[in-house]
Amino acid sequence: MKIIMATVCSINGKMTKGKDPNIYKWTSEEDKKLFFSLIAKNNLIVMGSKTYEAARDKIKLSPDKLRIVLTRNPKKYADKEVLGSLEFSSEAPQALVERLEKRGFEKMLLVGGGEINSLFLKAKLVDELHLTIEPVILSKGRDLVADDRLDISLTLVKMARLNKKGTLYLRYKVNKK
């Protein structure tokens, strides 16, 4: 399965502004447009529970798009689950990927936070990183990855300036060797 990690961060790698999980307060319109175009192009989207909680009111369920929320406590969300559209799981990344491949999925868009990003990167499952860098420095917030023991090499595939302010879109291939 091809796994694409998509995220936005500040120049210094913060994905949130302090404890506020609402990234739409500080990210550009161009990033939002890019992100939602990625969502539209993918029928399998995986995120962590913090990302789900932050974006829950913006998620529009449809029968042709499966969203998986990784959580330590799937039972907490039993009343929110819609089989085939919104599912909750506590599986390890490799087990999740194997199960979803058996269901016929060939591509996954990973839109989690630092913990989920770290889990998938550590398991060497991520093939591409789509990263928007906003021209801001945030002193506090959640980091792009939560594990400081990662050592991953990337190769730049595409780069684009999204606006006059200097928002950058970078697409990397993850070097898995």
mmCIF file with all atom_site columns, C-alpha atoms in Angstrom:
data_model
loop_
_atom_site.group_PDB
_atom_site.id
_atom_site.type_symbol
_atom_site.label_atom_id
_atom_site.label_alt_id
_atom_site.label_comp_id
_atom_site.label_asym_id
_atom_site.label_entity_id
_atom_site.label_seq_id
_atom_site.pdbx_PDB_ins_code
_atom_site.Cartn_x
_atom_site.Cartn_y
_atom_site.Cartn_z
_atom_site.occupancy
_atom_site.B_iso_or_equiv
_atom_site.pdbx_formal_charge
_atom_site.auth_seq_id
_atom_site.auth_comp_id
_atom_site.auth_asym_id
_atom_site.auth_atom_id
_atom_site.pdbx_PDB_model_num
ATOM 1   C CA . MET A 1 1   ? 0.000   0.000  0.000  1.00 0.00 ? 1   MET A CA 1
ATOM 2   C CA . LYS A 1 2   ? 1.255   3.467  -0.847 1.00 0.00 ? 2   LYS A CA 1
ATOM 3   C CA . ILE A 1 3   ? 1.099   5.745  2.201  1.00 0.00 ? 3   ILE A CA 1
ATOM 4   C CA . ILE A 1 4   ? 1.196   9.517  1.844  1.00 0.00 ? 4   ILE A CA 1
ATOM 5   C CA . MET A 1 5   ? 1.663   11.597 4.975  1.00 0.00 ? 5   MET A CA 1
ATOM 6   C CA . ALA A 1 6   ? 0.172   15.085 4.551  1.00 0.00 ? 6   ALA A CA 1
ATOM 7   C CA . THR A 1 7   ? 0.667   17.843 7.072  1.00 0.00 ? 7   THR A CA 1
ATOM 8   C CA . VAL A 1 8   ? 1.225   21.536 7.653  1.00 0.00 ? 8   VAL A CA 1
ATOM 9   C CA . CYS A 1 9   ? 3.656   23.085 10.087 1.00 0.00 ? 9   CYS A CA 1
ATOM 10  C CA . SER A 1 10  ? 5.415   26.279 11.044 1.00 0.00 ? 10  SER A CA 1
ATOM 11  C CA . ILE A 1 11  ? 8.994   26.922 9.933  1.00 0.00 ? 11  ILE A CA 1
ATOM 12  C CA . ASN A 1 12  ? 10.145  25.421 13.247 1.00 0.00 ? 12  ASN A CA 1
ATOM 13  C CA . GLY A 1 13  ? 8.049   22.238 12.894 1.00 0.00 ? 13  GLY A CA 1
ATOM 14  C CA . LYS A 1 14  ? 4.992   23.046 15.050 1.00 0.00 ? 14  LYS A CA 1
ATOM 15  C CA . MET A 1 15  ? 1.676   21.631 13.840 1.00 0.00 ? 15  MET A CA 1
ATOM 16  C CA . THR A 1 16  ? -0.482  23.517 16.329 1.00 0.00 ? 16  THR A CA 1
ATOM 17  C CA . LYS A 1 17  ? -0.351  26.976 17.842 1.00 0.00 ? 17  LYS A CA 1
ATOM 18  C CA . GLY A 1 18  ? 0.134   26.206 21.521 1.00 0.00 ? 18  GLY A CA 1
ATOM 19  C CA . LYS A 1 19  ? -2.582  23.893 22.800 1.00 0.00 ? 19  LYS A CA 1
ATOM 20  C CA . ASP A 1 20  ? -5.158  25.086 20.261 1.00 0.00 ? 20  ASP A CA 1
ATOM 21  C CA . PRO A 1 21  ? -5.775  22.147 17.877 1.00 0.00 ? 21  PRO A CA 1
ATOM 22  C CA . ASN A 1 22  ? -7.517  24.386 15.296 1.00 0.00 ? 22  ASN A CA 1
ATOM 23  C CA . ILE A 1 23  ? -4.874  24.761 12.599 1.00 0.00 ? 23  ILE A CA 1
ATOM 24  C CA . TYR A 1 24  ? -7.263  26.770 10.434 1.00 0.00 ? 24  TYR A CA 1
ATOM 25  C CA . LYS A 1 25  ? -6.683  29.800 12.663 1.00 0.00 ? 25  LYS A CA 1
ATOM 26  C CA . TRP A 1 26  ? -3.078  30.208 11.511 1.00 0.00 ? 26  TRP A CA 1
ATOM 27  C CA . THR A 1 27  ? -2.672  28.351 8.215  1.00 0.00 ? 27  THR A CA 1
ATOM 28  C CA . SER A 1 28  ? -3.149  29.935 4.801  1.00 0.00 ? 28  SER A CA 1
ATOM 29  C CA . GLU A 1 29  ? -6.120  29.605 2.471  1.00 0.00 ? 29  GLU A CA 1
ATOM 30  C CA . GLU A 1 30  ? -3.746  28.041 -0.055 1.00 0.00 ? 30  GLU A CA 1
ATOM 31  C CA . ASP A 1 31  ? -2.824  25.268 2.373  1.00 0.00 ? 31  ASP A CA 1
ATOM 32  C CA . LYS A 1 32  ? -6.485  24.585 3.111  1.00 0.00 ? 32  LYS A CA 1
ATOM 33  C CA . LYS A 1 33  ? -7.216  24.338 -0.621 1.00 0.00 ? 33  LYS A CA 1
ATOM 34  C CA . LEU A 1 34  ? -4.276  21.972 -1.138 1.00 0.00 ? 34  LEU A CA 1
ATOM 35  C CA . PHE A 1 35  ? -5.183  19.817 1.862  1.00 0.00 ? 35  PHE A CA 1
ATOM 36  C CA . PHE A 1 36  ? -8.831  19.458 0.887  1.00 0.00 ? 36  PHE A CA 1
ATOM 37  C CA . SER A 1 37  ? -7.811  18.574 -2.683 1.00 0.00 ? 37  SER A CA 1
ATOM 38  C CA . LEU A 1 38  ? -5.729  15.706 -1.219 1.00 0.00 ? 38  LEU A CA 1
ATOM 39  C CA . ILE A 1 39  ? -8.725  14.596 0.861  1.00 0.00 ? 39  ILE A CA 1
ATOM 40  C CA . ALA A 1 40  ? -10.909 14.654 -2.263 1.00 0.00 ? 40  ALA A CA 1
ATOM 41  C CA . LYS A 1 41  ? -8.429  12.501 -4.230 1.00 0.00 ? 41  LYS A CA 1
ATOM 42  C CA . ASN A 1 42  ? -8.097  9.765  -1.599 1.00 0.00 ? 42  ASN A CA 1
ATOM 43  C CA . ASN A 1 43  ? -10.656 7.196  -0.497 1.00 0.00 ? 43  ASN A CA 1
ATOM 44  C CA . LEU A 1 44  ? -8.738  6.041  2.610  1.00 0.00 ? 44  LEU A CA 1
ATOM 45  C CA . ILE A 1 45  ? -7.786  8.589  5.253  1.00 0.00 ? 45  ILE A CA 1
ATOM 46  C CA . VAL A 1 46  ? -6.146  7.715  8.575  1.00 0.00 ? 46  VAL A CA 1
ATOM 47  C CA . MET A 1 47  ? -5.753  10.042 11.557 1.00 0.00 ? 47  MET A CA 1
ATOM 48  C CA . GLY A 1 48  ? -5.291  9.923  15.302 1.00 0.00 ? 48  GLY A CA 1
ATOM 49  C CA . SER A 1 49  ? -7.976  10.700 17.854 1.00 0.00 ? 49  SER A CA 1
ATOM 50  C CA . LYS A 1 50  ? -6.632  14.204 18.582 1.00 0.00 ? 50  LYS A CA 1
ATOM 51  C CA . THR A 1 51  ? -6.820  15.084 14.889 1.00 0.00 ? 51  THR A CA 1
ATOM 52  C CA . TYR A 1 52  ? -10.316 13.603 14.730 1.00 0.00 ? 52  TYR A CA 1
ATOM 53  C CA . GLU A 1 53  ? -11.460 15.635 17.745 1.00 0.00 ? 53  GLU A CA 1
ATOM 54  C CA . ALA A 1 54  ? -10.031 18.834 16.229 1.00 0.00 ? 54  ALA A CA 1
ATOM 55  C CA . ALA A 1 55  ? -11.583 18.244 12.792 1.00 0.00 ? 55  ALA A CA 1
ATOM 56  C CA . ARG A 1 56  ? -14.736 16.340 13.709 1.00 0.00 ? 56  ARG A CA 1
ATOM 57  C CA . ASP A 1 57  ? -17.156 19.138 12.756 1.00 0.00 ? 57  ASP A CA 1
ATOM 58  C CA . LYS A 1 58  ? -15.481 19.552 9.339  1.00 0.00 ? 58  LYS A CA 1
ATOM 59  C CA . ILE A 1 59  ? -15.550 15.867 8.363  1.00 0.00 ? 59  ILE A CA 1
ATOM 60  C CA . LYS A 1 60  ? -18.218 15.029 5.823  1.00 0.00 ? 60  LYS A CA 1
ATOM 61  C CA . LEU A 1 61  ? -18.850 11.301 5.723  1.00 0.00 ? 61  LEU A CA 1
ATOM 62  C CA . SER A 1 62  ? -19.525 9.550  2.436  1.00 0.00 ? 62  SER A CA 1
ATOM 63  C CA . PRO A 1 63  ? -19.872 5.870  1.524  1.00 0.00 ? 63  PRO A CA 1
ATOM 64  C CA . ASP A 1 64  ? -16.999 6.073  -1.011 1.00 0.00 ? 64  ASP A CA 1
ATOM 65  C CA . LYS A 1 65  ? -14.428 7.368  1.503  1.00 0.00 ? 65  LYS A CA 1
ATOM 66  C CA . LEU A 1 66  ? -13.217 5.467  4.577  1.00 0.00 ? 66  LEU A CA 1
ATOM 67  C CA . ARG A 1 67  ? -11.773 7.372  7.495  1.00 0.00 ? 67  ARG A CA 1
ATOM 68  C CA . ILE A 1 68  ? -9.971  5.413  10.184 1.00 0.00 ? 68  ILE A CA 1
ATOM 69  C CA . VAL A 1 69  ? -9.254  6.992  13.559 1.00 0.00 ? 69  VAL A CA 1
ATOM 70  C CA . LEU A 1 70  ? -6.463  5.373  15.536 1.00 0.00 ? 70  LEU A CA 1
ATOM 71  C CA . THR A 1 71  ? -7.131  5.525  19.247 1.00 0.00 ? 71  THR A CA 1
ATOM 72  C CA . ARG A 1 72  ? -6.143  3.617  22.351 1.00 0.00 ? 72  ARG A CA 1
ATOM 73  C CA . ASN A 1 73  ? -9.843  3.373  23.226 1.00 0.00 ? 73  ASN A CA 1
ATOM 74  C CA . PRO A 1 74  ? -12.068 2.589  20.195 1.00 0.00 ? 74  PRO A CA 1
ATOM 75  C CA . LYS A 1 75  ? -15.033 1.792  22.477 1.00 0.00 ? 75  LYS A CA 1
ATOM 76  C CA . LYS A 1 76  ? -15.138 5.466  23.498 1.00 0.00 ? 76  LYS A CA 1
ATOM 77  C CA . TYR A 1 77  ? -16.268 6.258  19.933 1.00 0.00 ? 77  TYR A CA 1
ATOM 78  C CA . ALA A 1 78  ? -18.682 3.352  19.389 1.00 0.00 ? 78  ALA A CA 1
ATOM 79  C CA . ASP A 1 79  ? -21.631 5.716  18.966 1.00 0.00 ? 79  ASP A CA 1
ATOM 80  C CA . LYS A 1 80  ? -19.771 7.721  16.269 1.00 0.00 ? 80  LYS A CA 1
ATOM 81  C CA . GLU A 1 81  ? -18.785 4.737  14.126 1.00 0.00 ? 81  GLU A CA 1
ATOM 82  C CA . VAL A 1 82  ? -20.296 4.353  10.665 1.00 0.00 ? 82  VAL A CA 1
ATOM 83  C CA . LEU A 1 83  ? -18.975 1.111  9.160  1.00 0.00 ? 83  LEU A CA 1
ATOM 84  C CA . GLY A 1 84  ? -17.365 1.756  5.791  1.00 0.00 ? 84  GLY A CA 1
ATOM 85  C CA . SER A 1 85  ? -17.192 5.518  6.359  1.00 0.00 ? 85  SER A CA 1
ATOM 86  C CA . LEU A 1 86  ? -15.829 6.218  9.857  1.00 0.00 ? 86  LEU A CA 1
ATOM 87  C CA . GLU A 1 87  ? -14.155 3.480  11.849 1.00 0.00 ? 87  GLU A CA 1
ATOM 88  C CA . PHE A 1 88  ? -12.070 3.485  15.040 1.00 0.00 ? 88  PHE A CA 1
ATOM 89  C CA . SER A 1 89  ? -9.163  1.156  15.714 1.00 0.00 ? 89  SER A CA 1
ATOM 90  C CA . SER A 1 90  ? -6.379  0.519  18.212 1.00 0.00 ? 90  SER A CA 1
ATOM 91  C CA . GLU A 1 91  ? -4.332  -1.576 15.760 1.00 0.00 ? 91  GLU A CA 1
ATOM 92  C CA . ALA A 1 92  ? -0.619  -1.060 15.281 1.00 0.00 ? 92  ALA A CA 1
ATOM 93  C CA . PRO A 1 93  ? 0.172   0.622  11.934 1.00 0.00 ? 93  PRO A CA 1
ATOM 94  C CA . GLN A 1 94  ? 1.473   -2.550 10.224 1.00 0.00 ? 94  GLN A CA 1
ATOM 95  C CA . ALA A 1 95  ? -1.570  -4.604 11.276 1.00 0.00 ? 95  ALA A CA 1
ATOM 96  C CA . LEU A 1 96  ? -3.911  -1.813 10.115 1.00 0.00 ? 96  LEU A CA 1
ATOM 97  C CA . VAL A 1 97  ? -2.207  -1.613 6.728  1.00 0.00 ? 97  VAL A CA 1
ATOM 98  C CA . GLU A 1 98  ? -2.357  -5.382 6.259  1.00 0.00 ? 98  GLU A CA 1
ATOM 99  C CA . ARG A 1 99  ? -6.070  -5.475 7.141  1.00 0.00 ? 99  ARG A CA 1
ATOM 100 C CA . LEU A 1 100 ? -6.887  -2.581 4.804  1.00 0.00 ? 100 LEU A CA 1
ATOM 101 C CA . GLU A 1 101 ? -4.905  -4.129 1.951  1.00 0.00 ? 101 GLU A CA 1
ATOM 102 C CA . LYS A 1 102 ? -7.044  -7.263 2.350  1.00 0.00 ? 102 LYS A CA 1
ATOM 103 C CA . ARG A 1 103 ? -10.090 -4.997 1.974  1.00 0.00 ? 103 ARG A CA 1
ATOM 104 C CA . GLY A 1 104 ? -8.681  -3.842 -1.375 1.00 0.00 ? 104 GLY A CA 1
ATOM 105 C CA . PHE A 1 105 ? -7.193  -0.454 -0.496 1.00 0.00 ? 105 PHE A CA 1
ATOM 106 C CA . GLU A 1 106 ? -4.024  0.480  -2.385 1.00 0.00 ? 106 GLU A CA 1
ATOM 107 C CA . LYS A 1 107 ? -3.363  4.009  -1.124 1.00 0.00 ? 107 LYS A CA 1
ATOM 108 C CA . MET A 1 108 ? -3.668  5.742  2.256  1.00 0.00 ? 108 MET A CA 1
ATOM 109 C CA . LEU A 1 109 ? -3.591  9.427  3.151  1.00 0.00 ? 109 LEU A CA 1
ATOM 110 C CA . LEU A 1 110 ? -2.165  9.836  6.650  1.00 0.00 ? 110 LEU A CA 1
ATOM 111 C CA . VAL A 1 111 ? -3.295  13.112 8.236  1.00 0.00 ? 111 VAL A CA 1
ATOM 112 C CA . GLY A 1 112 ? -2.448  12.555 11.877 1.00 0.00 ? 112 GLY A CA 1
ATOM 113 C CA . GLY A 1 113 ? -0.456  14.471 14.396 1.00 0.00 ? 113 GLY A CA 1
ATOM 114 C CA . GLY A 1 114 ? 3.032   13.885 15.730 1.00 0.00 ? 114 GLY A CA 1
ATOM 115 C CA . GLU A 1 115 ? 2.244   10.591 17.482 1.00 0.00 ? 115 GLU A CA 1
ATOM 116 C CA . ILE A 1 116 ? 0.587   8.959  14.476 1.00 0.00 ? 116 ILE A CA 1
ATOM 117 C CA . ASN A 1 117 ? 3.242   10.361 12.123 1.00 0.00 ? 117 ASN A CA 1
ATOM 118 C CA . SER A 1 118 ? 5.973   8.888  14.335 1.00 0.00 ? 118 SER A CA 1
ATOM 119 C CA . LEU A 1 119 ? 4.308   5.471  14.537 1.00 0.00 ? 119 LEU A CA 1
ATOM 120 C CA . PHE A 1 120 ? 4.007   5.152  10.755 1.00 0.00 ? 120 PHE A CA 1
ATOM 121 C CA . LEU A 1 121 ? 7.480   6.578  10.079 1.00 0.00 ? 121 LEU A CA 1
ATOM 122 C CA . LYS A 1 122 ? 9.092   4.311  12.686 1.00 0.00 ? 122 LYS A CA 1
ATOM 123 C CA . ALA A 1 123 ? 7.380   1.303  11.060 1.00 0.00 ? 123 ALA A CA 1
ATOM 124 C CA . LYS A 1 124 ? 8.841   2.430  7.688  1.00 0.00 ? 124 LYS A CA 1
ATOM 125 C CA . LEU A 1 125 ? 5.384   2.531  6.125  1.00 0.00 ? 125 LEU A CA 1
ATOM 126 C CA . VAL A 1 126 ? 5.353   6.099  4.766  1.00 0.00 ? 126 VAL A CA 1
ATOM 127 C CA . ASP A 1 127 ? 6.242   6.449  1.064  1.00 0.00 ? 127 ASP A CA 1
ATOM 128 C CA . GLU A 1 128 ? 5.721   10.184 0.573  1.00 0.00 ? 128 GLU A CA 1
ATOM 129 C CA . LEU A 1 129 ? 5.523   13.293 2.725  1.00 0.00 ? 129 LEU A CA 1
ATOM 130 C CA . HIS A 1 130 ? 3.412   16.204 1.491  1.00 0.00 ? 130 HIS A CA 1
ATOM 131 C CA . LEU A 1 131 ? 4.403   19.125 3.681  1.00 0.00 ? 131 LEU A CA 1
ATOM 132 C CA . THR A 1 132 ? 3.158   22.688 3.696  1.00 0.00 ? 132 THR A CA 1
ATOM 133 C CA . ILE A 1 133 ? 5.413   25.079 5.583  1.00 0.00 ? 133 ILE A CA 1
ATOM 134 C CA . GLU A 1 134 ? 3.764   28.275 6.745  1.00 0.00 ? 134 GLU A CA 1
ATOM 135 C CA . PRO A 1 135 ? 6.082   31.280 7.207  1.00 0.00 ? 135 PRO A CA 1
ATOM 136 C CA . VAL A 1 136 ? 5.529   31.595 10.952 1.00 0.00 ? 136 VAL A CA 1
ATOM 137 C CA . ILE A 1 137 ? 7.502   30.617 14.031 1.00 0.00 ? 137 ILE A CA 1
ATOM 138 C CA . LEU A 1 138 ? 5.392   29.176 16.824 1.00 0.00 ? 138 LEU A CA 1
ATOM 139 C CA . SER A 1 139 ? 7.070   28.925 20.202 1.00 0.00 ? 139 SER A CA 1
ATOM 140 C CA . LYS A 1 140 ? 4.722   26.257 21.516 1.00 0.00 ? 140 LYS A CA 1
ATOM 141 C CA . GLY A 1 141 ? 2.662   23.554 19.897 1.00 0.00 ? 141 GLY A CA 1
ATOM 142 C CA . ARG A 1 142 ? 2.660   19.938 18.797 1.00 0.00 ? 142 ARG A CA 1
ATOM 143 C CA . ASP A 1 143 ? 5.691   18.788 16.828 1.00 0.00 ? 143 ASP A CA 1
ATOM 144 C CA . LEU A 1 144 ? 5.620   17.254 13.353 1.00 0.00 ? 144 LEU A CA 1
ATOM 145 C CA . VAL A 1 145 ? 6.886   14.021 14.933 1.00 0.00 ? 145 VAL A CA 1
ATOM 146 C CA . ALA A 1 146 ? 6.619   13.002 18.572 1.00 0.00 ? 146 ALA A CA 1
ATOM 147 C CA . ASP A 1 147 ? 9.599   10.634 18.620 1.00 0.00 ? 147 ASP A CA 1
ATOM 148 C CA . ASP A 1 148 ? 13.025  12.245 18.831 1.00 0.00 ? 148 ASP A CA 1
ATOM 149 C CA . ARG A 1 149 ? 14.744  8.966  17.896 1.00 0.00 ? 149 ARG A CA 1
ATOM 150 C CA . LEU A 1 150 ? 13.668  9.047  14.257 1.00 0.00 ? 150 LEU A CA 1
ATOM 151 C CA . ASP A 1 151 ? 16.377  9.347  11.626 1.00 0.00 ? 151 ASP A CA 1
ATOM 152 C CA . ILE A 1 152 ? 14.760  9.378  8.199  1.00 0.00 ? 152 ILE A CA 1
ATOM 153 C CA . SER A 1 153 ? 16.185  10.559 4.908  1.00 0.00 ? 153 SER A CA 1
ATOM 154 C CA . LEU A 1 154 ? 13.955  12.237 2.329  1.00 0.00 ? 154 LEU A CA 1
ATOM 155 C CA . THR A 1 155 ? 14.375  13.224 -1.324 1.00 0.00 ? 155 THR A CA 1
ATOM 156 C CA . LEU A 1 156 ? 12.633  16.338 -2.630 1.00 0.00 ? 156 LEU A CA 1
ATOM 157 C CA . VAL A 1 157 ? 10.293  15.523 -5.524 1.00 0.00 ? 157 VAL A CA 1
ATOM 158 C CA . LYS A 1 158 ? 8.389   18.797 -5.917 1.00 0.00 ? 158 LYS A CA 1
ATOM 159 C CA . MET A 1 159 ? 8.465   22.303 -4.488 1.00 0.00 ? 159 MET A CA 1
ATOM 160 C CA . ALA A 1 160 ? 6.045   25.177 -5.006 1.00 0.00 ? 160 ALA A CA 1
ATOM 161 C CA . ARG A 1 161 ? 5.475   28.601 -3.510 1.00 0.00 ? 161 ARG A CA 1
ATOM 162 C CA . LEU A 1 162 ? 1.750   28.828 -2.731 1.00 0.00 ? 162 LEU A CA 1
ATOM 163 C CA . ASN A 1 163 ? 1.376   32.557 -2.029 1.00 0.00 ? 163 ASN A CA 1
ATOM 164 C CA . LYS A 1 164 ? 3.141   35.940 -1.836 1.00 0.00 ? 164 LYS A CA 1
ATOM 165 C CA . LYS A 1 165 ? 3.655   35.502 1.899  1.00 0.00 ? 165 LYS A CA 1
ATOM 166 C CA . GLY A 1 166 ? 5.949   32.532 1.256  1.00 0.00 ? 166 GLY A CA 1
ATOM 167 C CA . THR A 1 167 ? 3.905   29.461 2.137  1.00 0.00 ? 167 THR A CA 1
ATOM 168 C CA . LEU A 1 168 ? 5.795   26.506 0.657  1.00 0.00 ? 168 LEU A CA 1
ATOM 169 C CA . TYR A 1 169 ? 4.512   23.148 -0.522 1.00 0.00 ? 169 TYR A CA 1
ATOM 170 C CA . LEU A 1 170 ? 7.147   20.401 -0.472 1.00 0.00 ? 170 LEU A CA 1
ATOM 171 C CA . ARG A 1 171 ? 6.658   16.843 -1.639 1.00 0.00 ? 171 ARG A CA 1
ATOM 172 C CA . TYR A 1 172 ? 9.267   14.306 -0.555 1.00 0.00 ? 172 TYR A CA 1
ATOM 173 C CA . LYS A 1 173 ? 9.909   10.665 -1.258 1.00 0.00 ? 173 LYS A CA 1
ATOM 174 C CA . VAL A 1 174 ? 10.818  8.771  1.915  1.00 0.00 ? 174 VAL A CA 1
ATOM 175 C CA . ASN A 1 175 ? 14.086  6.869  1.520  1.00 0.00 ? 175 ASN A CA 1
ATOM 176 C CA . LYS A 1 176 ? 13.386  3.558  3.249  1.00 0.00 ? 176 LYS A CA 1
ATOM 177 C CA . LYS A 1 177 ? 16.841  1.985  2.941  1.00 0.00 ? 177 LYS A CA 1
#
